[in-house]
């Protein structure tokens, strides 16, 4: 598996993967706007073709894991974990001390993945994610503290 840092030209690929993973997918323009925004970092995992992505945003020494998805056929093969681990080391090299994320309380697979990589639950937002014909679901806020390292180039 290859994991590469995405460029603006990868917006269509990420949009396609995102649409395959989420009910409300991001358009190519949404992804391009994200990639062009300050502090944006995106990784794409590929086997024979792109199978997964992770998007994050870095502000000073904090980062947010904004979105991650692996296409159905590529799941349960370690792609998600590899993406989060690569993101973690990339952010660590850039001087990030803590990574936050929000995950729906009913997303057991994502919560298990984040837990495996070292994220811990830090708070909960009630009724955060709307659900069609059902009560909104809480968001769990998770954090991962990274050991201090001088940012590369400093
Ligand atoms: C969450 C997601 C990214 C996981 O990707 P993946 O490539 O299948 O994950 P991995 O194969 O690296 O799994 C790593 C660990 O996560 C957990 N996990 C992953 N899928 C799981 C599932 N369906 N059920 C339970 N645990 C699961 C397991 O602990 C797994 O380790 P194991 O295989 O050794 O048991 C993928 O299921 C996905 O794209 N889901 C839809 C989008 C989404 O919900 N994104 C997160 C939004 S916050």
PDB file of C-alpha atoms and ligand atoms in Angstrom:
ATOM      1  CA  UNK A   1       0.000   0.000   0.000  1.00  0.00           C
ATOM      2  CA  UNK A   2       1.184   3.530  -0.774  1.00  0.00           C
ATOM      3  CA  UNK A   3       0.215   6.547   1.280  1.00  0.00           C
ATOM      4  CA  UNK A   4       0.864   9.872  -0.396  1.00  0.00           C
ATOM      5  CA  UNK A   5       0.200  13.447   0.472  1.00  0.00           C
ATOM      6  CA  UNK A   6      -2.664  14.699  -1.706  1.00  0.00           C
ATOM      7  CA  UNK A   7      -2.450  17.748  -3.946  1.00  0.00           C
ATOM      8  CA  UNK A   8      -5.193  20.005  -5.288  1.00  0.00           C
ATOM      9  CA  UNK A   9      -5.325  17.804  -8.404  1.00  0.00           C
ATOM     10  CA  UNK A  10      -6.498  14.918  -6.182  1.00  0.00           C
ATOM     11  CA  UNK A  11      -9.752  16.682  -5.230  1.00  0.00           C
ATOM     12  CA  UNK A  12     -11.869  14.561  -7.598  1.00  0.00           C
ATOM     13  CA  UNK A  13     -10.387  11.312  -6.252  1.00  0.00           C
ATOM     14  CA  UNK A  14     -11.003  12.317  -2.638  1.00  0.00           C
ATOM     15  CA  UNK A  15     -14.524  13.498  -3.460  1.00  0.00           C
ATOM     16  CA  UNK A  16     -15.290  10.115  -5.060  1.00  0.00           C
ATOM     17  CA  UNK A  17     -13.960   8.223  -2.035  1.00  0.00           C
ATOM     18  CA  UNK A  18     -15.766  10.561   0.370  1.00  0.00           C
ATOM     19  CA  UNK A  19     -19.056  10.056  -1.494  1.00  0.00           C
ATOM     20  CA  UNK A  20     -18.634   6.285  -1.232  1.00  0.00           C
ATOM     21  CA  UNK A  21     -18.135   6.499   2.550  1.00  0.00           C
ATOM     22  CA  UNK A  22     -20.624   9.127   3.750  1.00  0.00           C
ATOM     23  CA  UNK A  23     -24.307   9.824   3.188  1.00  0.00           C
ATOM     24  CA  UNK A  24     -23.530  13.499   2.635  1.00  0.00           C
ATOM     25  CA  UNK A  25     -20.422  13.343   0.468  1.00  0.00           C
ATOM     26  CA  UNK A  26     -18.237  16.320  -0.307  1.00  0.00           C
ATOM     27  CA  UNK A  27     -18.282  17.621  -3.889  1.00  0.00           C
ATOM     28  CA  UNK A  28     -15.010  18.036  -5.782  1.00  0.00           C
ATOM     29  CA  UNK A  29     -15.297  21.773  -5.112  1.00  0.00           C
ATOM     30  CA  UNK A  30     -15.801  21.182  -1.355  1.00  0.00           C
ATOM     31  CA  UNK A  31     -12.657  19.067  -1.293  1.00  0.00           C
ATOM     32  CA  UNK A  32     -10.678  21.549  -3.418  1.00  0.00           C
ATOM     33  CA  UNK A  33     -11.711  24.398  -1.106  1.00  0.00           C
ATOM     34  CA  UNK A  34     -10.599  22.349   1.882  1.00  0.00           C
ATOM     35  CA  UNK A  35      -7.241  21.450   0.294  1.00  0.00           C
ATOM     36  CA  UNK A  36      -6.614  25.115  -0.546  1.00  0.00           C
ATOM     37  CA  UNK A  37      -7.399  26.299   2.991  1.00  0.00           C
ATOM     38  CA  UNK A  38      -4.653  27.193   5.472  1.00  0.00           C
ATOM     39  CA  UNK A  39      -3.252  24.248   7.445  1.00  0.00           C
ATOM     40  CA  UNK A  40      -5.006  21.584   5.355  1.00  0.00           C
ATOM     41  CA  UNK A  41      -3.319  18.198   5.062  1.00  0.00           C
ATOM     42  CA  UNK A  42      -4.684  15.264   3.090  1.00  0.00           C
ATOM     43  CA  UNK A  43      -3.369  11.755   2.550  1.00  0.00           C
ATOM     44  CA  UNK A  44      -4.503   9.180   0.021  1.00  0.00           C
ATOM     45  CA  UNK A  45      -3.936   5.437   0.426  1.00  0.00           C
ATOM     46  CA  UNK A  46      -3.674   3.403  -2.764  1.00  0.00           C
ATOM     47  CA  UNK A  47      -3.271  -0.241  -3.561  1.00  0.00           C
ATOM     48  CA  UNK A  48      -3.824  -0.727  -7.298  1.00  0.00           C
ATOM     49  CA  UNK A  49      -6.046   2.360  -7.109  1.00  0.00           C
ATOM     50  CA  UNK A  50      -6.993   4.902  -4.428  1.00  0.00           C
ATOM     51  CA  UNK A  51      -8.846   3.182  -1.576  1.00  0.00           C
ATOM     52  CA  UNK A  52      -8.861   5.637   1.298  1.00  0.00           C
ATOM     53  CA  UNK A  53      -8.190   9.168   2.450  1.00  0.00           C
ATOM     54  CA  UNK A  54      -7.754  11.241   5.565  1.00  0.00           C
ATOM     55  CA  UNK A  55      -8.193  14.991   5.879  1.00  0.00           C
ATOM     56  CA  UNK A  56      -6.810  17.105   8.695  1.00  0.00           C
ATOM     57  CA  UNK A  57      -6.312  20.723   9.582  1.00  0.00           C
ATOM     58  CA  UNK A  58      -3.364  22.052  11.540  1.00  0.00           C
ATOM     59  CA  UNK A  59      -3.412  25.289  13.542  1.00  0.00           C
ATOM     60  CA  UNK A  60      -0.199  26.069  15.432  1.00  0.00           C
ATOM     61  CA  UNK A  61       0.438  23.034  17.661  1.00  0.00           C
ATOM     62  CA  UNK A  62      -3.076  21.573  17.426  1.00  0.00           C
ATOM     63  CA  UNK A  63      -4.689  19.603  14.637  1.00  0.00           C
ATOM     64  CA  UNK A  64      -8.122  18.259  13.864  1.00  0.00           C
ATOM     65  CA  UNK A  65      -8.728  15.021  12.028  1.00  0.00           C
ATOM     66  CA  UNK A  66     -11.589  16.281   9.860  1.00  0.00           C
ATOM     67  CA  UNK A  67     -12.569  13.181   7.903  1.00  0.00           C
ATOM     68  CA  UNK A  68     -11.400   9.687   7.055  1.00  0.00           C
ATOM     69  CA  UNK A  69     -12.844   7.047   4.804  1.00  0.00           C
ATOM     70  CA  UNK A  70     -11.910   3.754   3.208  1.00  0.00           C
ATOM     71  CA  UNK A  71     -13.922   2.378   0.278  1.00  0.00           C
ATOM     72  CA  UNK A  72     -16.045  -0.657   1.198  1.00  0.00           C
ATOM     73  CA  UNK A  73     -13.894  -3.133  -0.713  1.00  0.00           C
ATOM     74  CA  UNK A  74     -10.742  -1.913   1.072  1.00  0.00           C
ATOM     75  CA  UNK A  75     -12.000  -2.100   4.649  1.00  0.00           C
ATOM     76  CA  UNK A  76     -10.685  -4.287   7.465  1.00  0.00           C
ATOM     77  CA  UNK A  77      -7.276  -4.527   5.793  1.00  0.00           C
ATOM     78  CA  UNK A  78      -5.454  -1.982   7.921  1.00  0.00           C
ATOM     79  CA  UNK A  79      -5.859   0.944   5.515  1.00  0.00           C
ATOM     80  CA  UNK A  80      -7.651   3.202   8.000  1.00  0.00           C
ATOM     81  CA  UNK A  81      -5.129   2.491  10.701  1.00  0.00           C
ATOM     82  CA  UNK A  82      -2.208   3.091   8.332  1.00  0.00           C
ATOM     83  CA  UNK A  83      -3.707   6.442   7.293  1.00  0.00           C
ATOM     84  CA  UNK A  84      -4.167   7.613  10.902  1.00  0.00           C
ATOM     85  CA  UNK A  85      -0.693   6.419  11.902  1.00  0.00           C
ATOM     86  CA  UNK A  86       0.913   8.221   8.948  1.00  0.00           C
ATOM     87  CA  UNK A  87      -1.078  11.359   9.740  1.00  0.00           C
ATOM     88  CA  UNK A  88      -0.006  11.137  13.376  1.00  0.00           C
ATOM     89  CA  UNK A  89       3.678  10.966  12.462  1.00  0.00           C
ATOM     90  CA  UNK A  90       3.393  13.727   9.847  1.00  0.00           C
ATOM     91  CA  UNK A  91       1.682  16.026  12.342  1.00  0.00           C
ATOM     92  CA  UNK A  92       4.229  15.124  15.025  1.00  0.00           C
ATOM     93  CA  UNK A  93       7.038  16.145  12.647  1.00  0.00           C
ATOM     94  CA  UNK A  94       5.310  19.486  12.217  1.00  0.00           C
ATOM     95  CA  UNK A  95       5.272  20.183  15.946  1.00  0.00           C
ATOM     96  CA  UNK A  96       1.654  19.244  16.680  1.00  0.00           C
ATOM     97  CA  UNK A  97       1.066  18.386  20.349  1.00  0.00           C
ATOM     98  CA  UNK A  98      -2.555  17.267  20.244  1.00  0.00           C
ATOM     99  CA  UNK A  99      -4.960  15.936  17.620  1.00  0.00           C
ATOM    100  CA  UNK A 100      -8.733  16.231  18.148  1.00  0.00           C
ATOM    101  CA  UNK A 101     -11.597  14.616  16.301  1.00  0.00           C
ATOM    102  CA  UNK A 102     -15.344  14.188  16.593  1.00  0.00           C
ATOM    103  CA  UNK A 103     -17.027  10.872  15.939  1.00  0.00           C
ATOM    104  CA  UNK A 104     -20.664   9.797  16.118  1.00  0.00           C
ATOM    105  CA  UNK A 105     -21.309   7.763  19.253  1.00  0.00           C
ATOM    106  CA  UNK A 106     -22.847   4.972  17.125  1.00  0.00           C
ATOM    107  CA  UNK A 107     -19.804   4.668  14.798  1.00  0.00           C
ATOM    108  CA  UNK A 108     -18.279   1.645  16.531  1.00  0.00           C
ATOM    109  CA  UNK A 109     -15.768   0.854  13.776  1.00  0.00           C
ATOM    110  CA  UNK A 110     -14.297   4.363  13.721  1.00  0.00           C
ATOM    111  CA  UNK A 111     -14.210   4.565  17.548  1.00  0.00           C
ATOM    112  CA  UNK A 112     -12.357   1.228  17.667  1.00  0.00           C
ATOM    113  CA  UNK A 113      -9.897   2.395  15.019  1.00  0.00           C
ATOM    114  CA  UNK A 114      -9.157   5.659  16.845  1.00  0.00           C
ATOM    115  CA  UNK A 115      -8.780   3.810  20.143  1.00  0.00           C
ATOM    116  CA  UNK A 116      -6.258   1.435  18.567  1.00  0.00           C
ATOM    117  CA  UNK A 117      -4.136   4.366  17.471  1.00  0.00           C
ATOM    118  CA  UNK A 118      -4.212   5.952  20.933  1.00  0.00           C
ATOM    119  CA  UNK A 119      -7.102   8.438  20.860  1.00  0.00           C
ATOM    120  CA  UNK A 120      -9.057   8.740  24.088  1.00  0.00           C
ATOM    121  CA  UNK A 121     -12.536  10.131  24.663  1.00  0.00           C
ATOM    122  CA  UNK A 122     -12.358  13.643  26.159  1.00  0.00           C
ATOM    123  CA  UNK A 123     -15.928  14.982  26.038  1.00  0.00           C
ATOM    124  CA  UNK A 124     -19.326  14.503  24.464  1.00  0.00           C
ATOM    125  CA  UNK A 125     -21.593  16.815  22.467  1.00  0.00           C
ATOM    126  CA  UNK A 126     -25.247  15.896  22.890  1.00  0.00           C
ATOM    127  CA  UNK A 127     -27.510  15.408  19.863  1.00  0.00           C
ATOM    128  CA  UNK A 128     -24.788  16.586  17.494  1.00  0.00           C
ATOM    129  CA  UNK A 129     -25.285  14.535  14.338  1.00  0.00           C
ATOM    130  CA  UNK A 130     -28.752  14.674  12.745  1.00  0.00           C
ATOM    131  CA  UNK A 131     -30.192  11.301  11.695  1.00  0.00           C
ATOM    132  CA  UNK A 132     -32.969  10.757   9.180  1.00  0.00           C
ATOM    133  CA  UNK A 133     -36.186   9.623  10.914  1.00  0.00           C
ATOM    134  CA  UNK A 134     -34.330   9.141  14.202  1.00  0.00           C
ATOM    135  CA  UNK A 135     -33.076  11.132  17.151  1.00  0.00           C
ATOM    136  CA  UNK A 136     -29.777  12.964  16.653  1.00  0.00           C
ATOM    137  CA  UNK A 137     -26.679  11.102  17.805  1.00  0.00           C
ATOM    138  CA  UNK A 138     -24.131  12.418  20.286  1.00  0.00           C
ATOM    139  CA  UNK A 139     -20.622  13.249  19.133  1.00  0.00           C
ATOM    140  CA  UNK A 140     -17.693  11.904  21.113  1.00  0.00           C
ATOM    141  CA  UNK A 141     -14.729  14.264  21.114  1.00  0.00           C
ATOM    142  CA  UNK A 142     -11.487  12.289  21.160  1.00  0.00           C
ATOM    143  CA  UNK A 143      -7.933  13.504  21.612  1.00  0.00           C
ATOM    144  CA  UNK A 144      -4.476  12.123  21.080  1.00  0.00           C
ATOM    145  CA  UNK A 145      -1.562  13.817  22.833  1.00  0.00           C
ATOM    146  CA  UNK A 146       1.735  13.598  20.997  1.00  0.00           C
ATOM    147  CA  UNK A 147       5.170  13.716  22.573  1.00  0.00           C
ATOM    148  CA  UNK A 148       6.916  17.037  22.100  1.00  0.00           C
ATOM    149  CA  UNK A 149       9.289  17.207  19.147  1.00  0.00           C
ATOM    150  CA  UNK A 150      10.905  20.276  17.661  1.00  0.00           C
ATOM    151  CA  UNK A 151       9.194  20.992  14.323  1.00  0.00           C
ATOM    152  CA  UNK A 152      11.314  20.011  11.311  1.00  0.00           C
ATOM    153  CA  UNK A 153      13.334  22.966  10.105  1.00  0.00           C
ATOM    154  CA  UNK A 154      13.403  24.757  13.478  1.00  0.00           C
TER     155      UNK A 154
HETATM  156  C1  LIG B   1     -13.777   3.735   9.980  1.00  0.00           C
HETATM  157  C2  LIG B   1     -13.021   3.263   8.724  1.00  0.00           C
HETATM  158  C3  LIG B   1     -12.218   4.449   8.167  1.00  0.00           C
HETATM  159  C4  LIG B   1     -12.065   2.121   9.138  1.00  0.00           C
HETATM  160  O1  LIG B   1     -11.247   1.824   8.022  1.00  0.00           O
HETATM  161  P1  LIG B   1     -10.584   0.367   7.847  1.00  0.00           P
HETATM  162  O2  LIG B   1      -9.543   0.482   6.800  1.00  0.00           O
HETATM  163  O3  LIG B   1     -11.633  -0.649   7.646  1.00  0.00           O
HETATM  164  O4  LIG B   1      -9.918   0.147   9.285  1.00  0.00           O
HETATM  165  P2  LIG B   1      -8.738  -0.870   9.626  1.00  0.00           P
HETATM  166  O5  LIG B   1      -8.834  -2.066   8.760  1.00  0.00           O
HETATM  167  O6  LIG B   1      -7.450  -0.127   9.626  1.00  0.00           O
HETATM  168  O7  LIG B   1      -9.128  -1.290  11.105  1.00  0.00           O
HETATM  169  C5  LIG B   1      -8.394  -0.846  12.229  1.00  0.00           C
HETATM  170  C6  LIG B   1      -9.190  -1.199  13.467  1.00  0.00           C
HETATM  171  O8  LIG B   1     -10.414  -0.459  13.512  1.00  0.00           O
HETATM  172  C7  LIG B   1     -11.441  -1.281  14.070  1.00  0.00           C
HETATM  173  N1  LIG B   1     -12.472  -1.557  13.070  1.00  0.00           N
HETATM  174  C8  LIG B   1     -12.443  -1.232  11.758  1.00  0.00           C
HETATM  175  N2  LIG B   1     -13.593  -1.619  11.166  1.00  0.00           N
HETATM  176  C9  LIG B   1     -14.349  -2.197  12.124  1.00  0.00           C
HETATM  177  C10 LIG B   1     -15.641  -2.781  12.147  1.00  0.00           C
HETATM  178  N3  LIG B   1     -16.395  -2.854  11.029  1.00  0.00           N
HETATM  179  N4  LIG B   1     -16.109  -3.262  13.306  1.00  0.00           N
HETATM  180  C11 LIG B   1     -15.387  -3.184  14.426  1.00  0.00           C
HETATM  181  N5  LIG B   1     -14.123  -2.647  14.483  1.00  0.00           N
HETATM  182  C12 LIG B   1     -13.624  -2.161  13.339  1.00  0.00           C
HETATM  183  C13 LIG B   1     -10.772  -2.562  14.505  1.00  0.00           C
HETATM  184  O9  LIG B   1     -10.308  -2.371  15.825  1.00  0.00           O
HETATM  185  C14 LIG B   1      -9.623  -2.644  13.532  1.00  0.00           C
HETATM  186  O10 LIG B   1      -8.570  -3.427  13.976  1.00  0.00           O
HETATM  187  P3  LIG B   1      -8.576  -5.018  13.685  1.00  0.00           P
HETATM  188  O11 LIG B   1      -8.894  -5.191  12.226  1.00  0.00           O
HETATM  189  O12 LIG B   1      -7.183  -5.423  14.053  1.00  0.00           O
HETATM  190  O13 LIG B   1      -9.643  -5.576  14.562  1.00  0.00           O
HETATM  191  C15 LIG B   1     -14.007   2.702   7.654  1.00  0.00           C
HETATM  192  O14 LIG B   1     -14.852   1.744   8.270  1.00  0.00           O
HETATM  193  C16 LIG B   1     -14.869   3.764   6.981  1.00  0.00           C
HETATM  194  O15 LIG B   1     -14.467   4.364   5.974  1.00  0.00           O
HETATM  195  N6  LIG B   1     -16.078   4.017   7.528  1.00  0.00           N
HETATM  196  C17 LIG B   1     -17.004   4.980   6.909  1.00  0.00           C
HETATM  197  C18 LIG B   1     -16.544   6.396   7.108  1.00  0.00           C
HETATM  198  C19 LIG B   1     -16.429   6.751   8.580  1.00  0.00           C
HETATM  199  O16 LIG B   1     -17.267   6.389   9.398  1.00  0.00           O
HETATM  200  N7  LIG B   1     -15.358   7.506   8.911  1.00  0.00           N
HETATM  201  C20 LIG B   1     -15.109   7.957  10.272  1.00  0.00           C
HETATM  202  C21 LIG B   1     -15.879   9.196  10.542  1.00  0.00           C
HETATM  203  S1  LIG B   1     -15.465   9.858  12.152  1.00  0.00           S
END
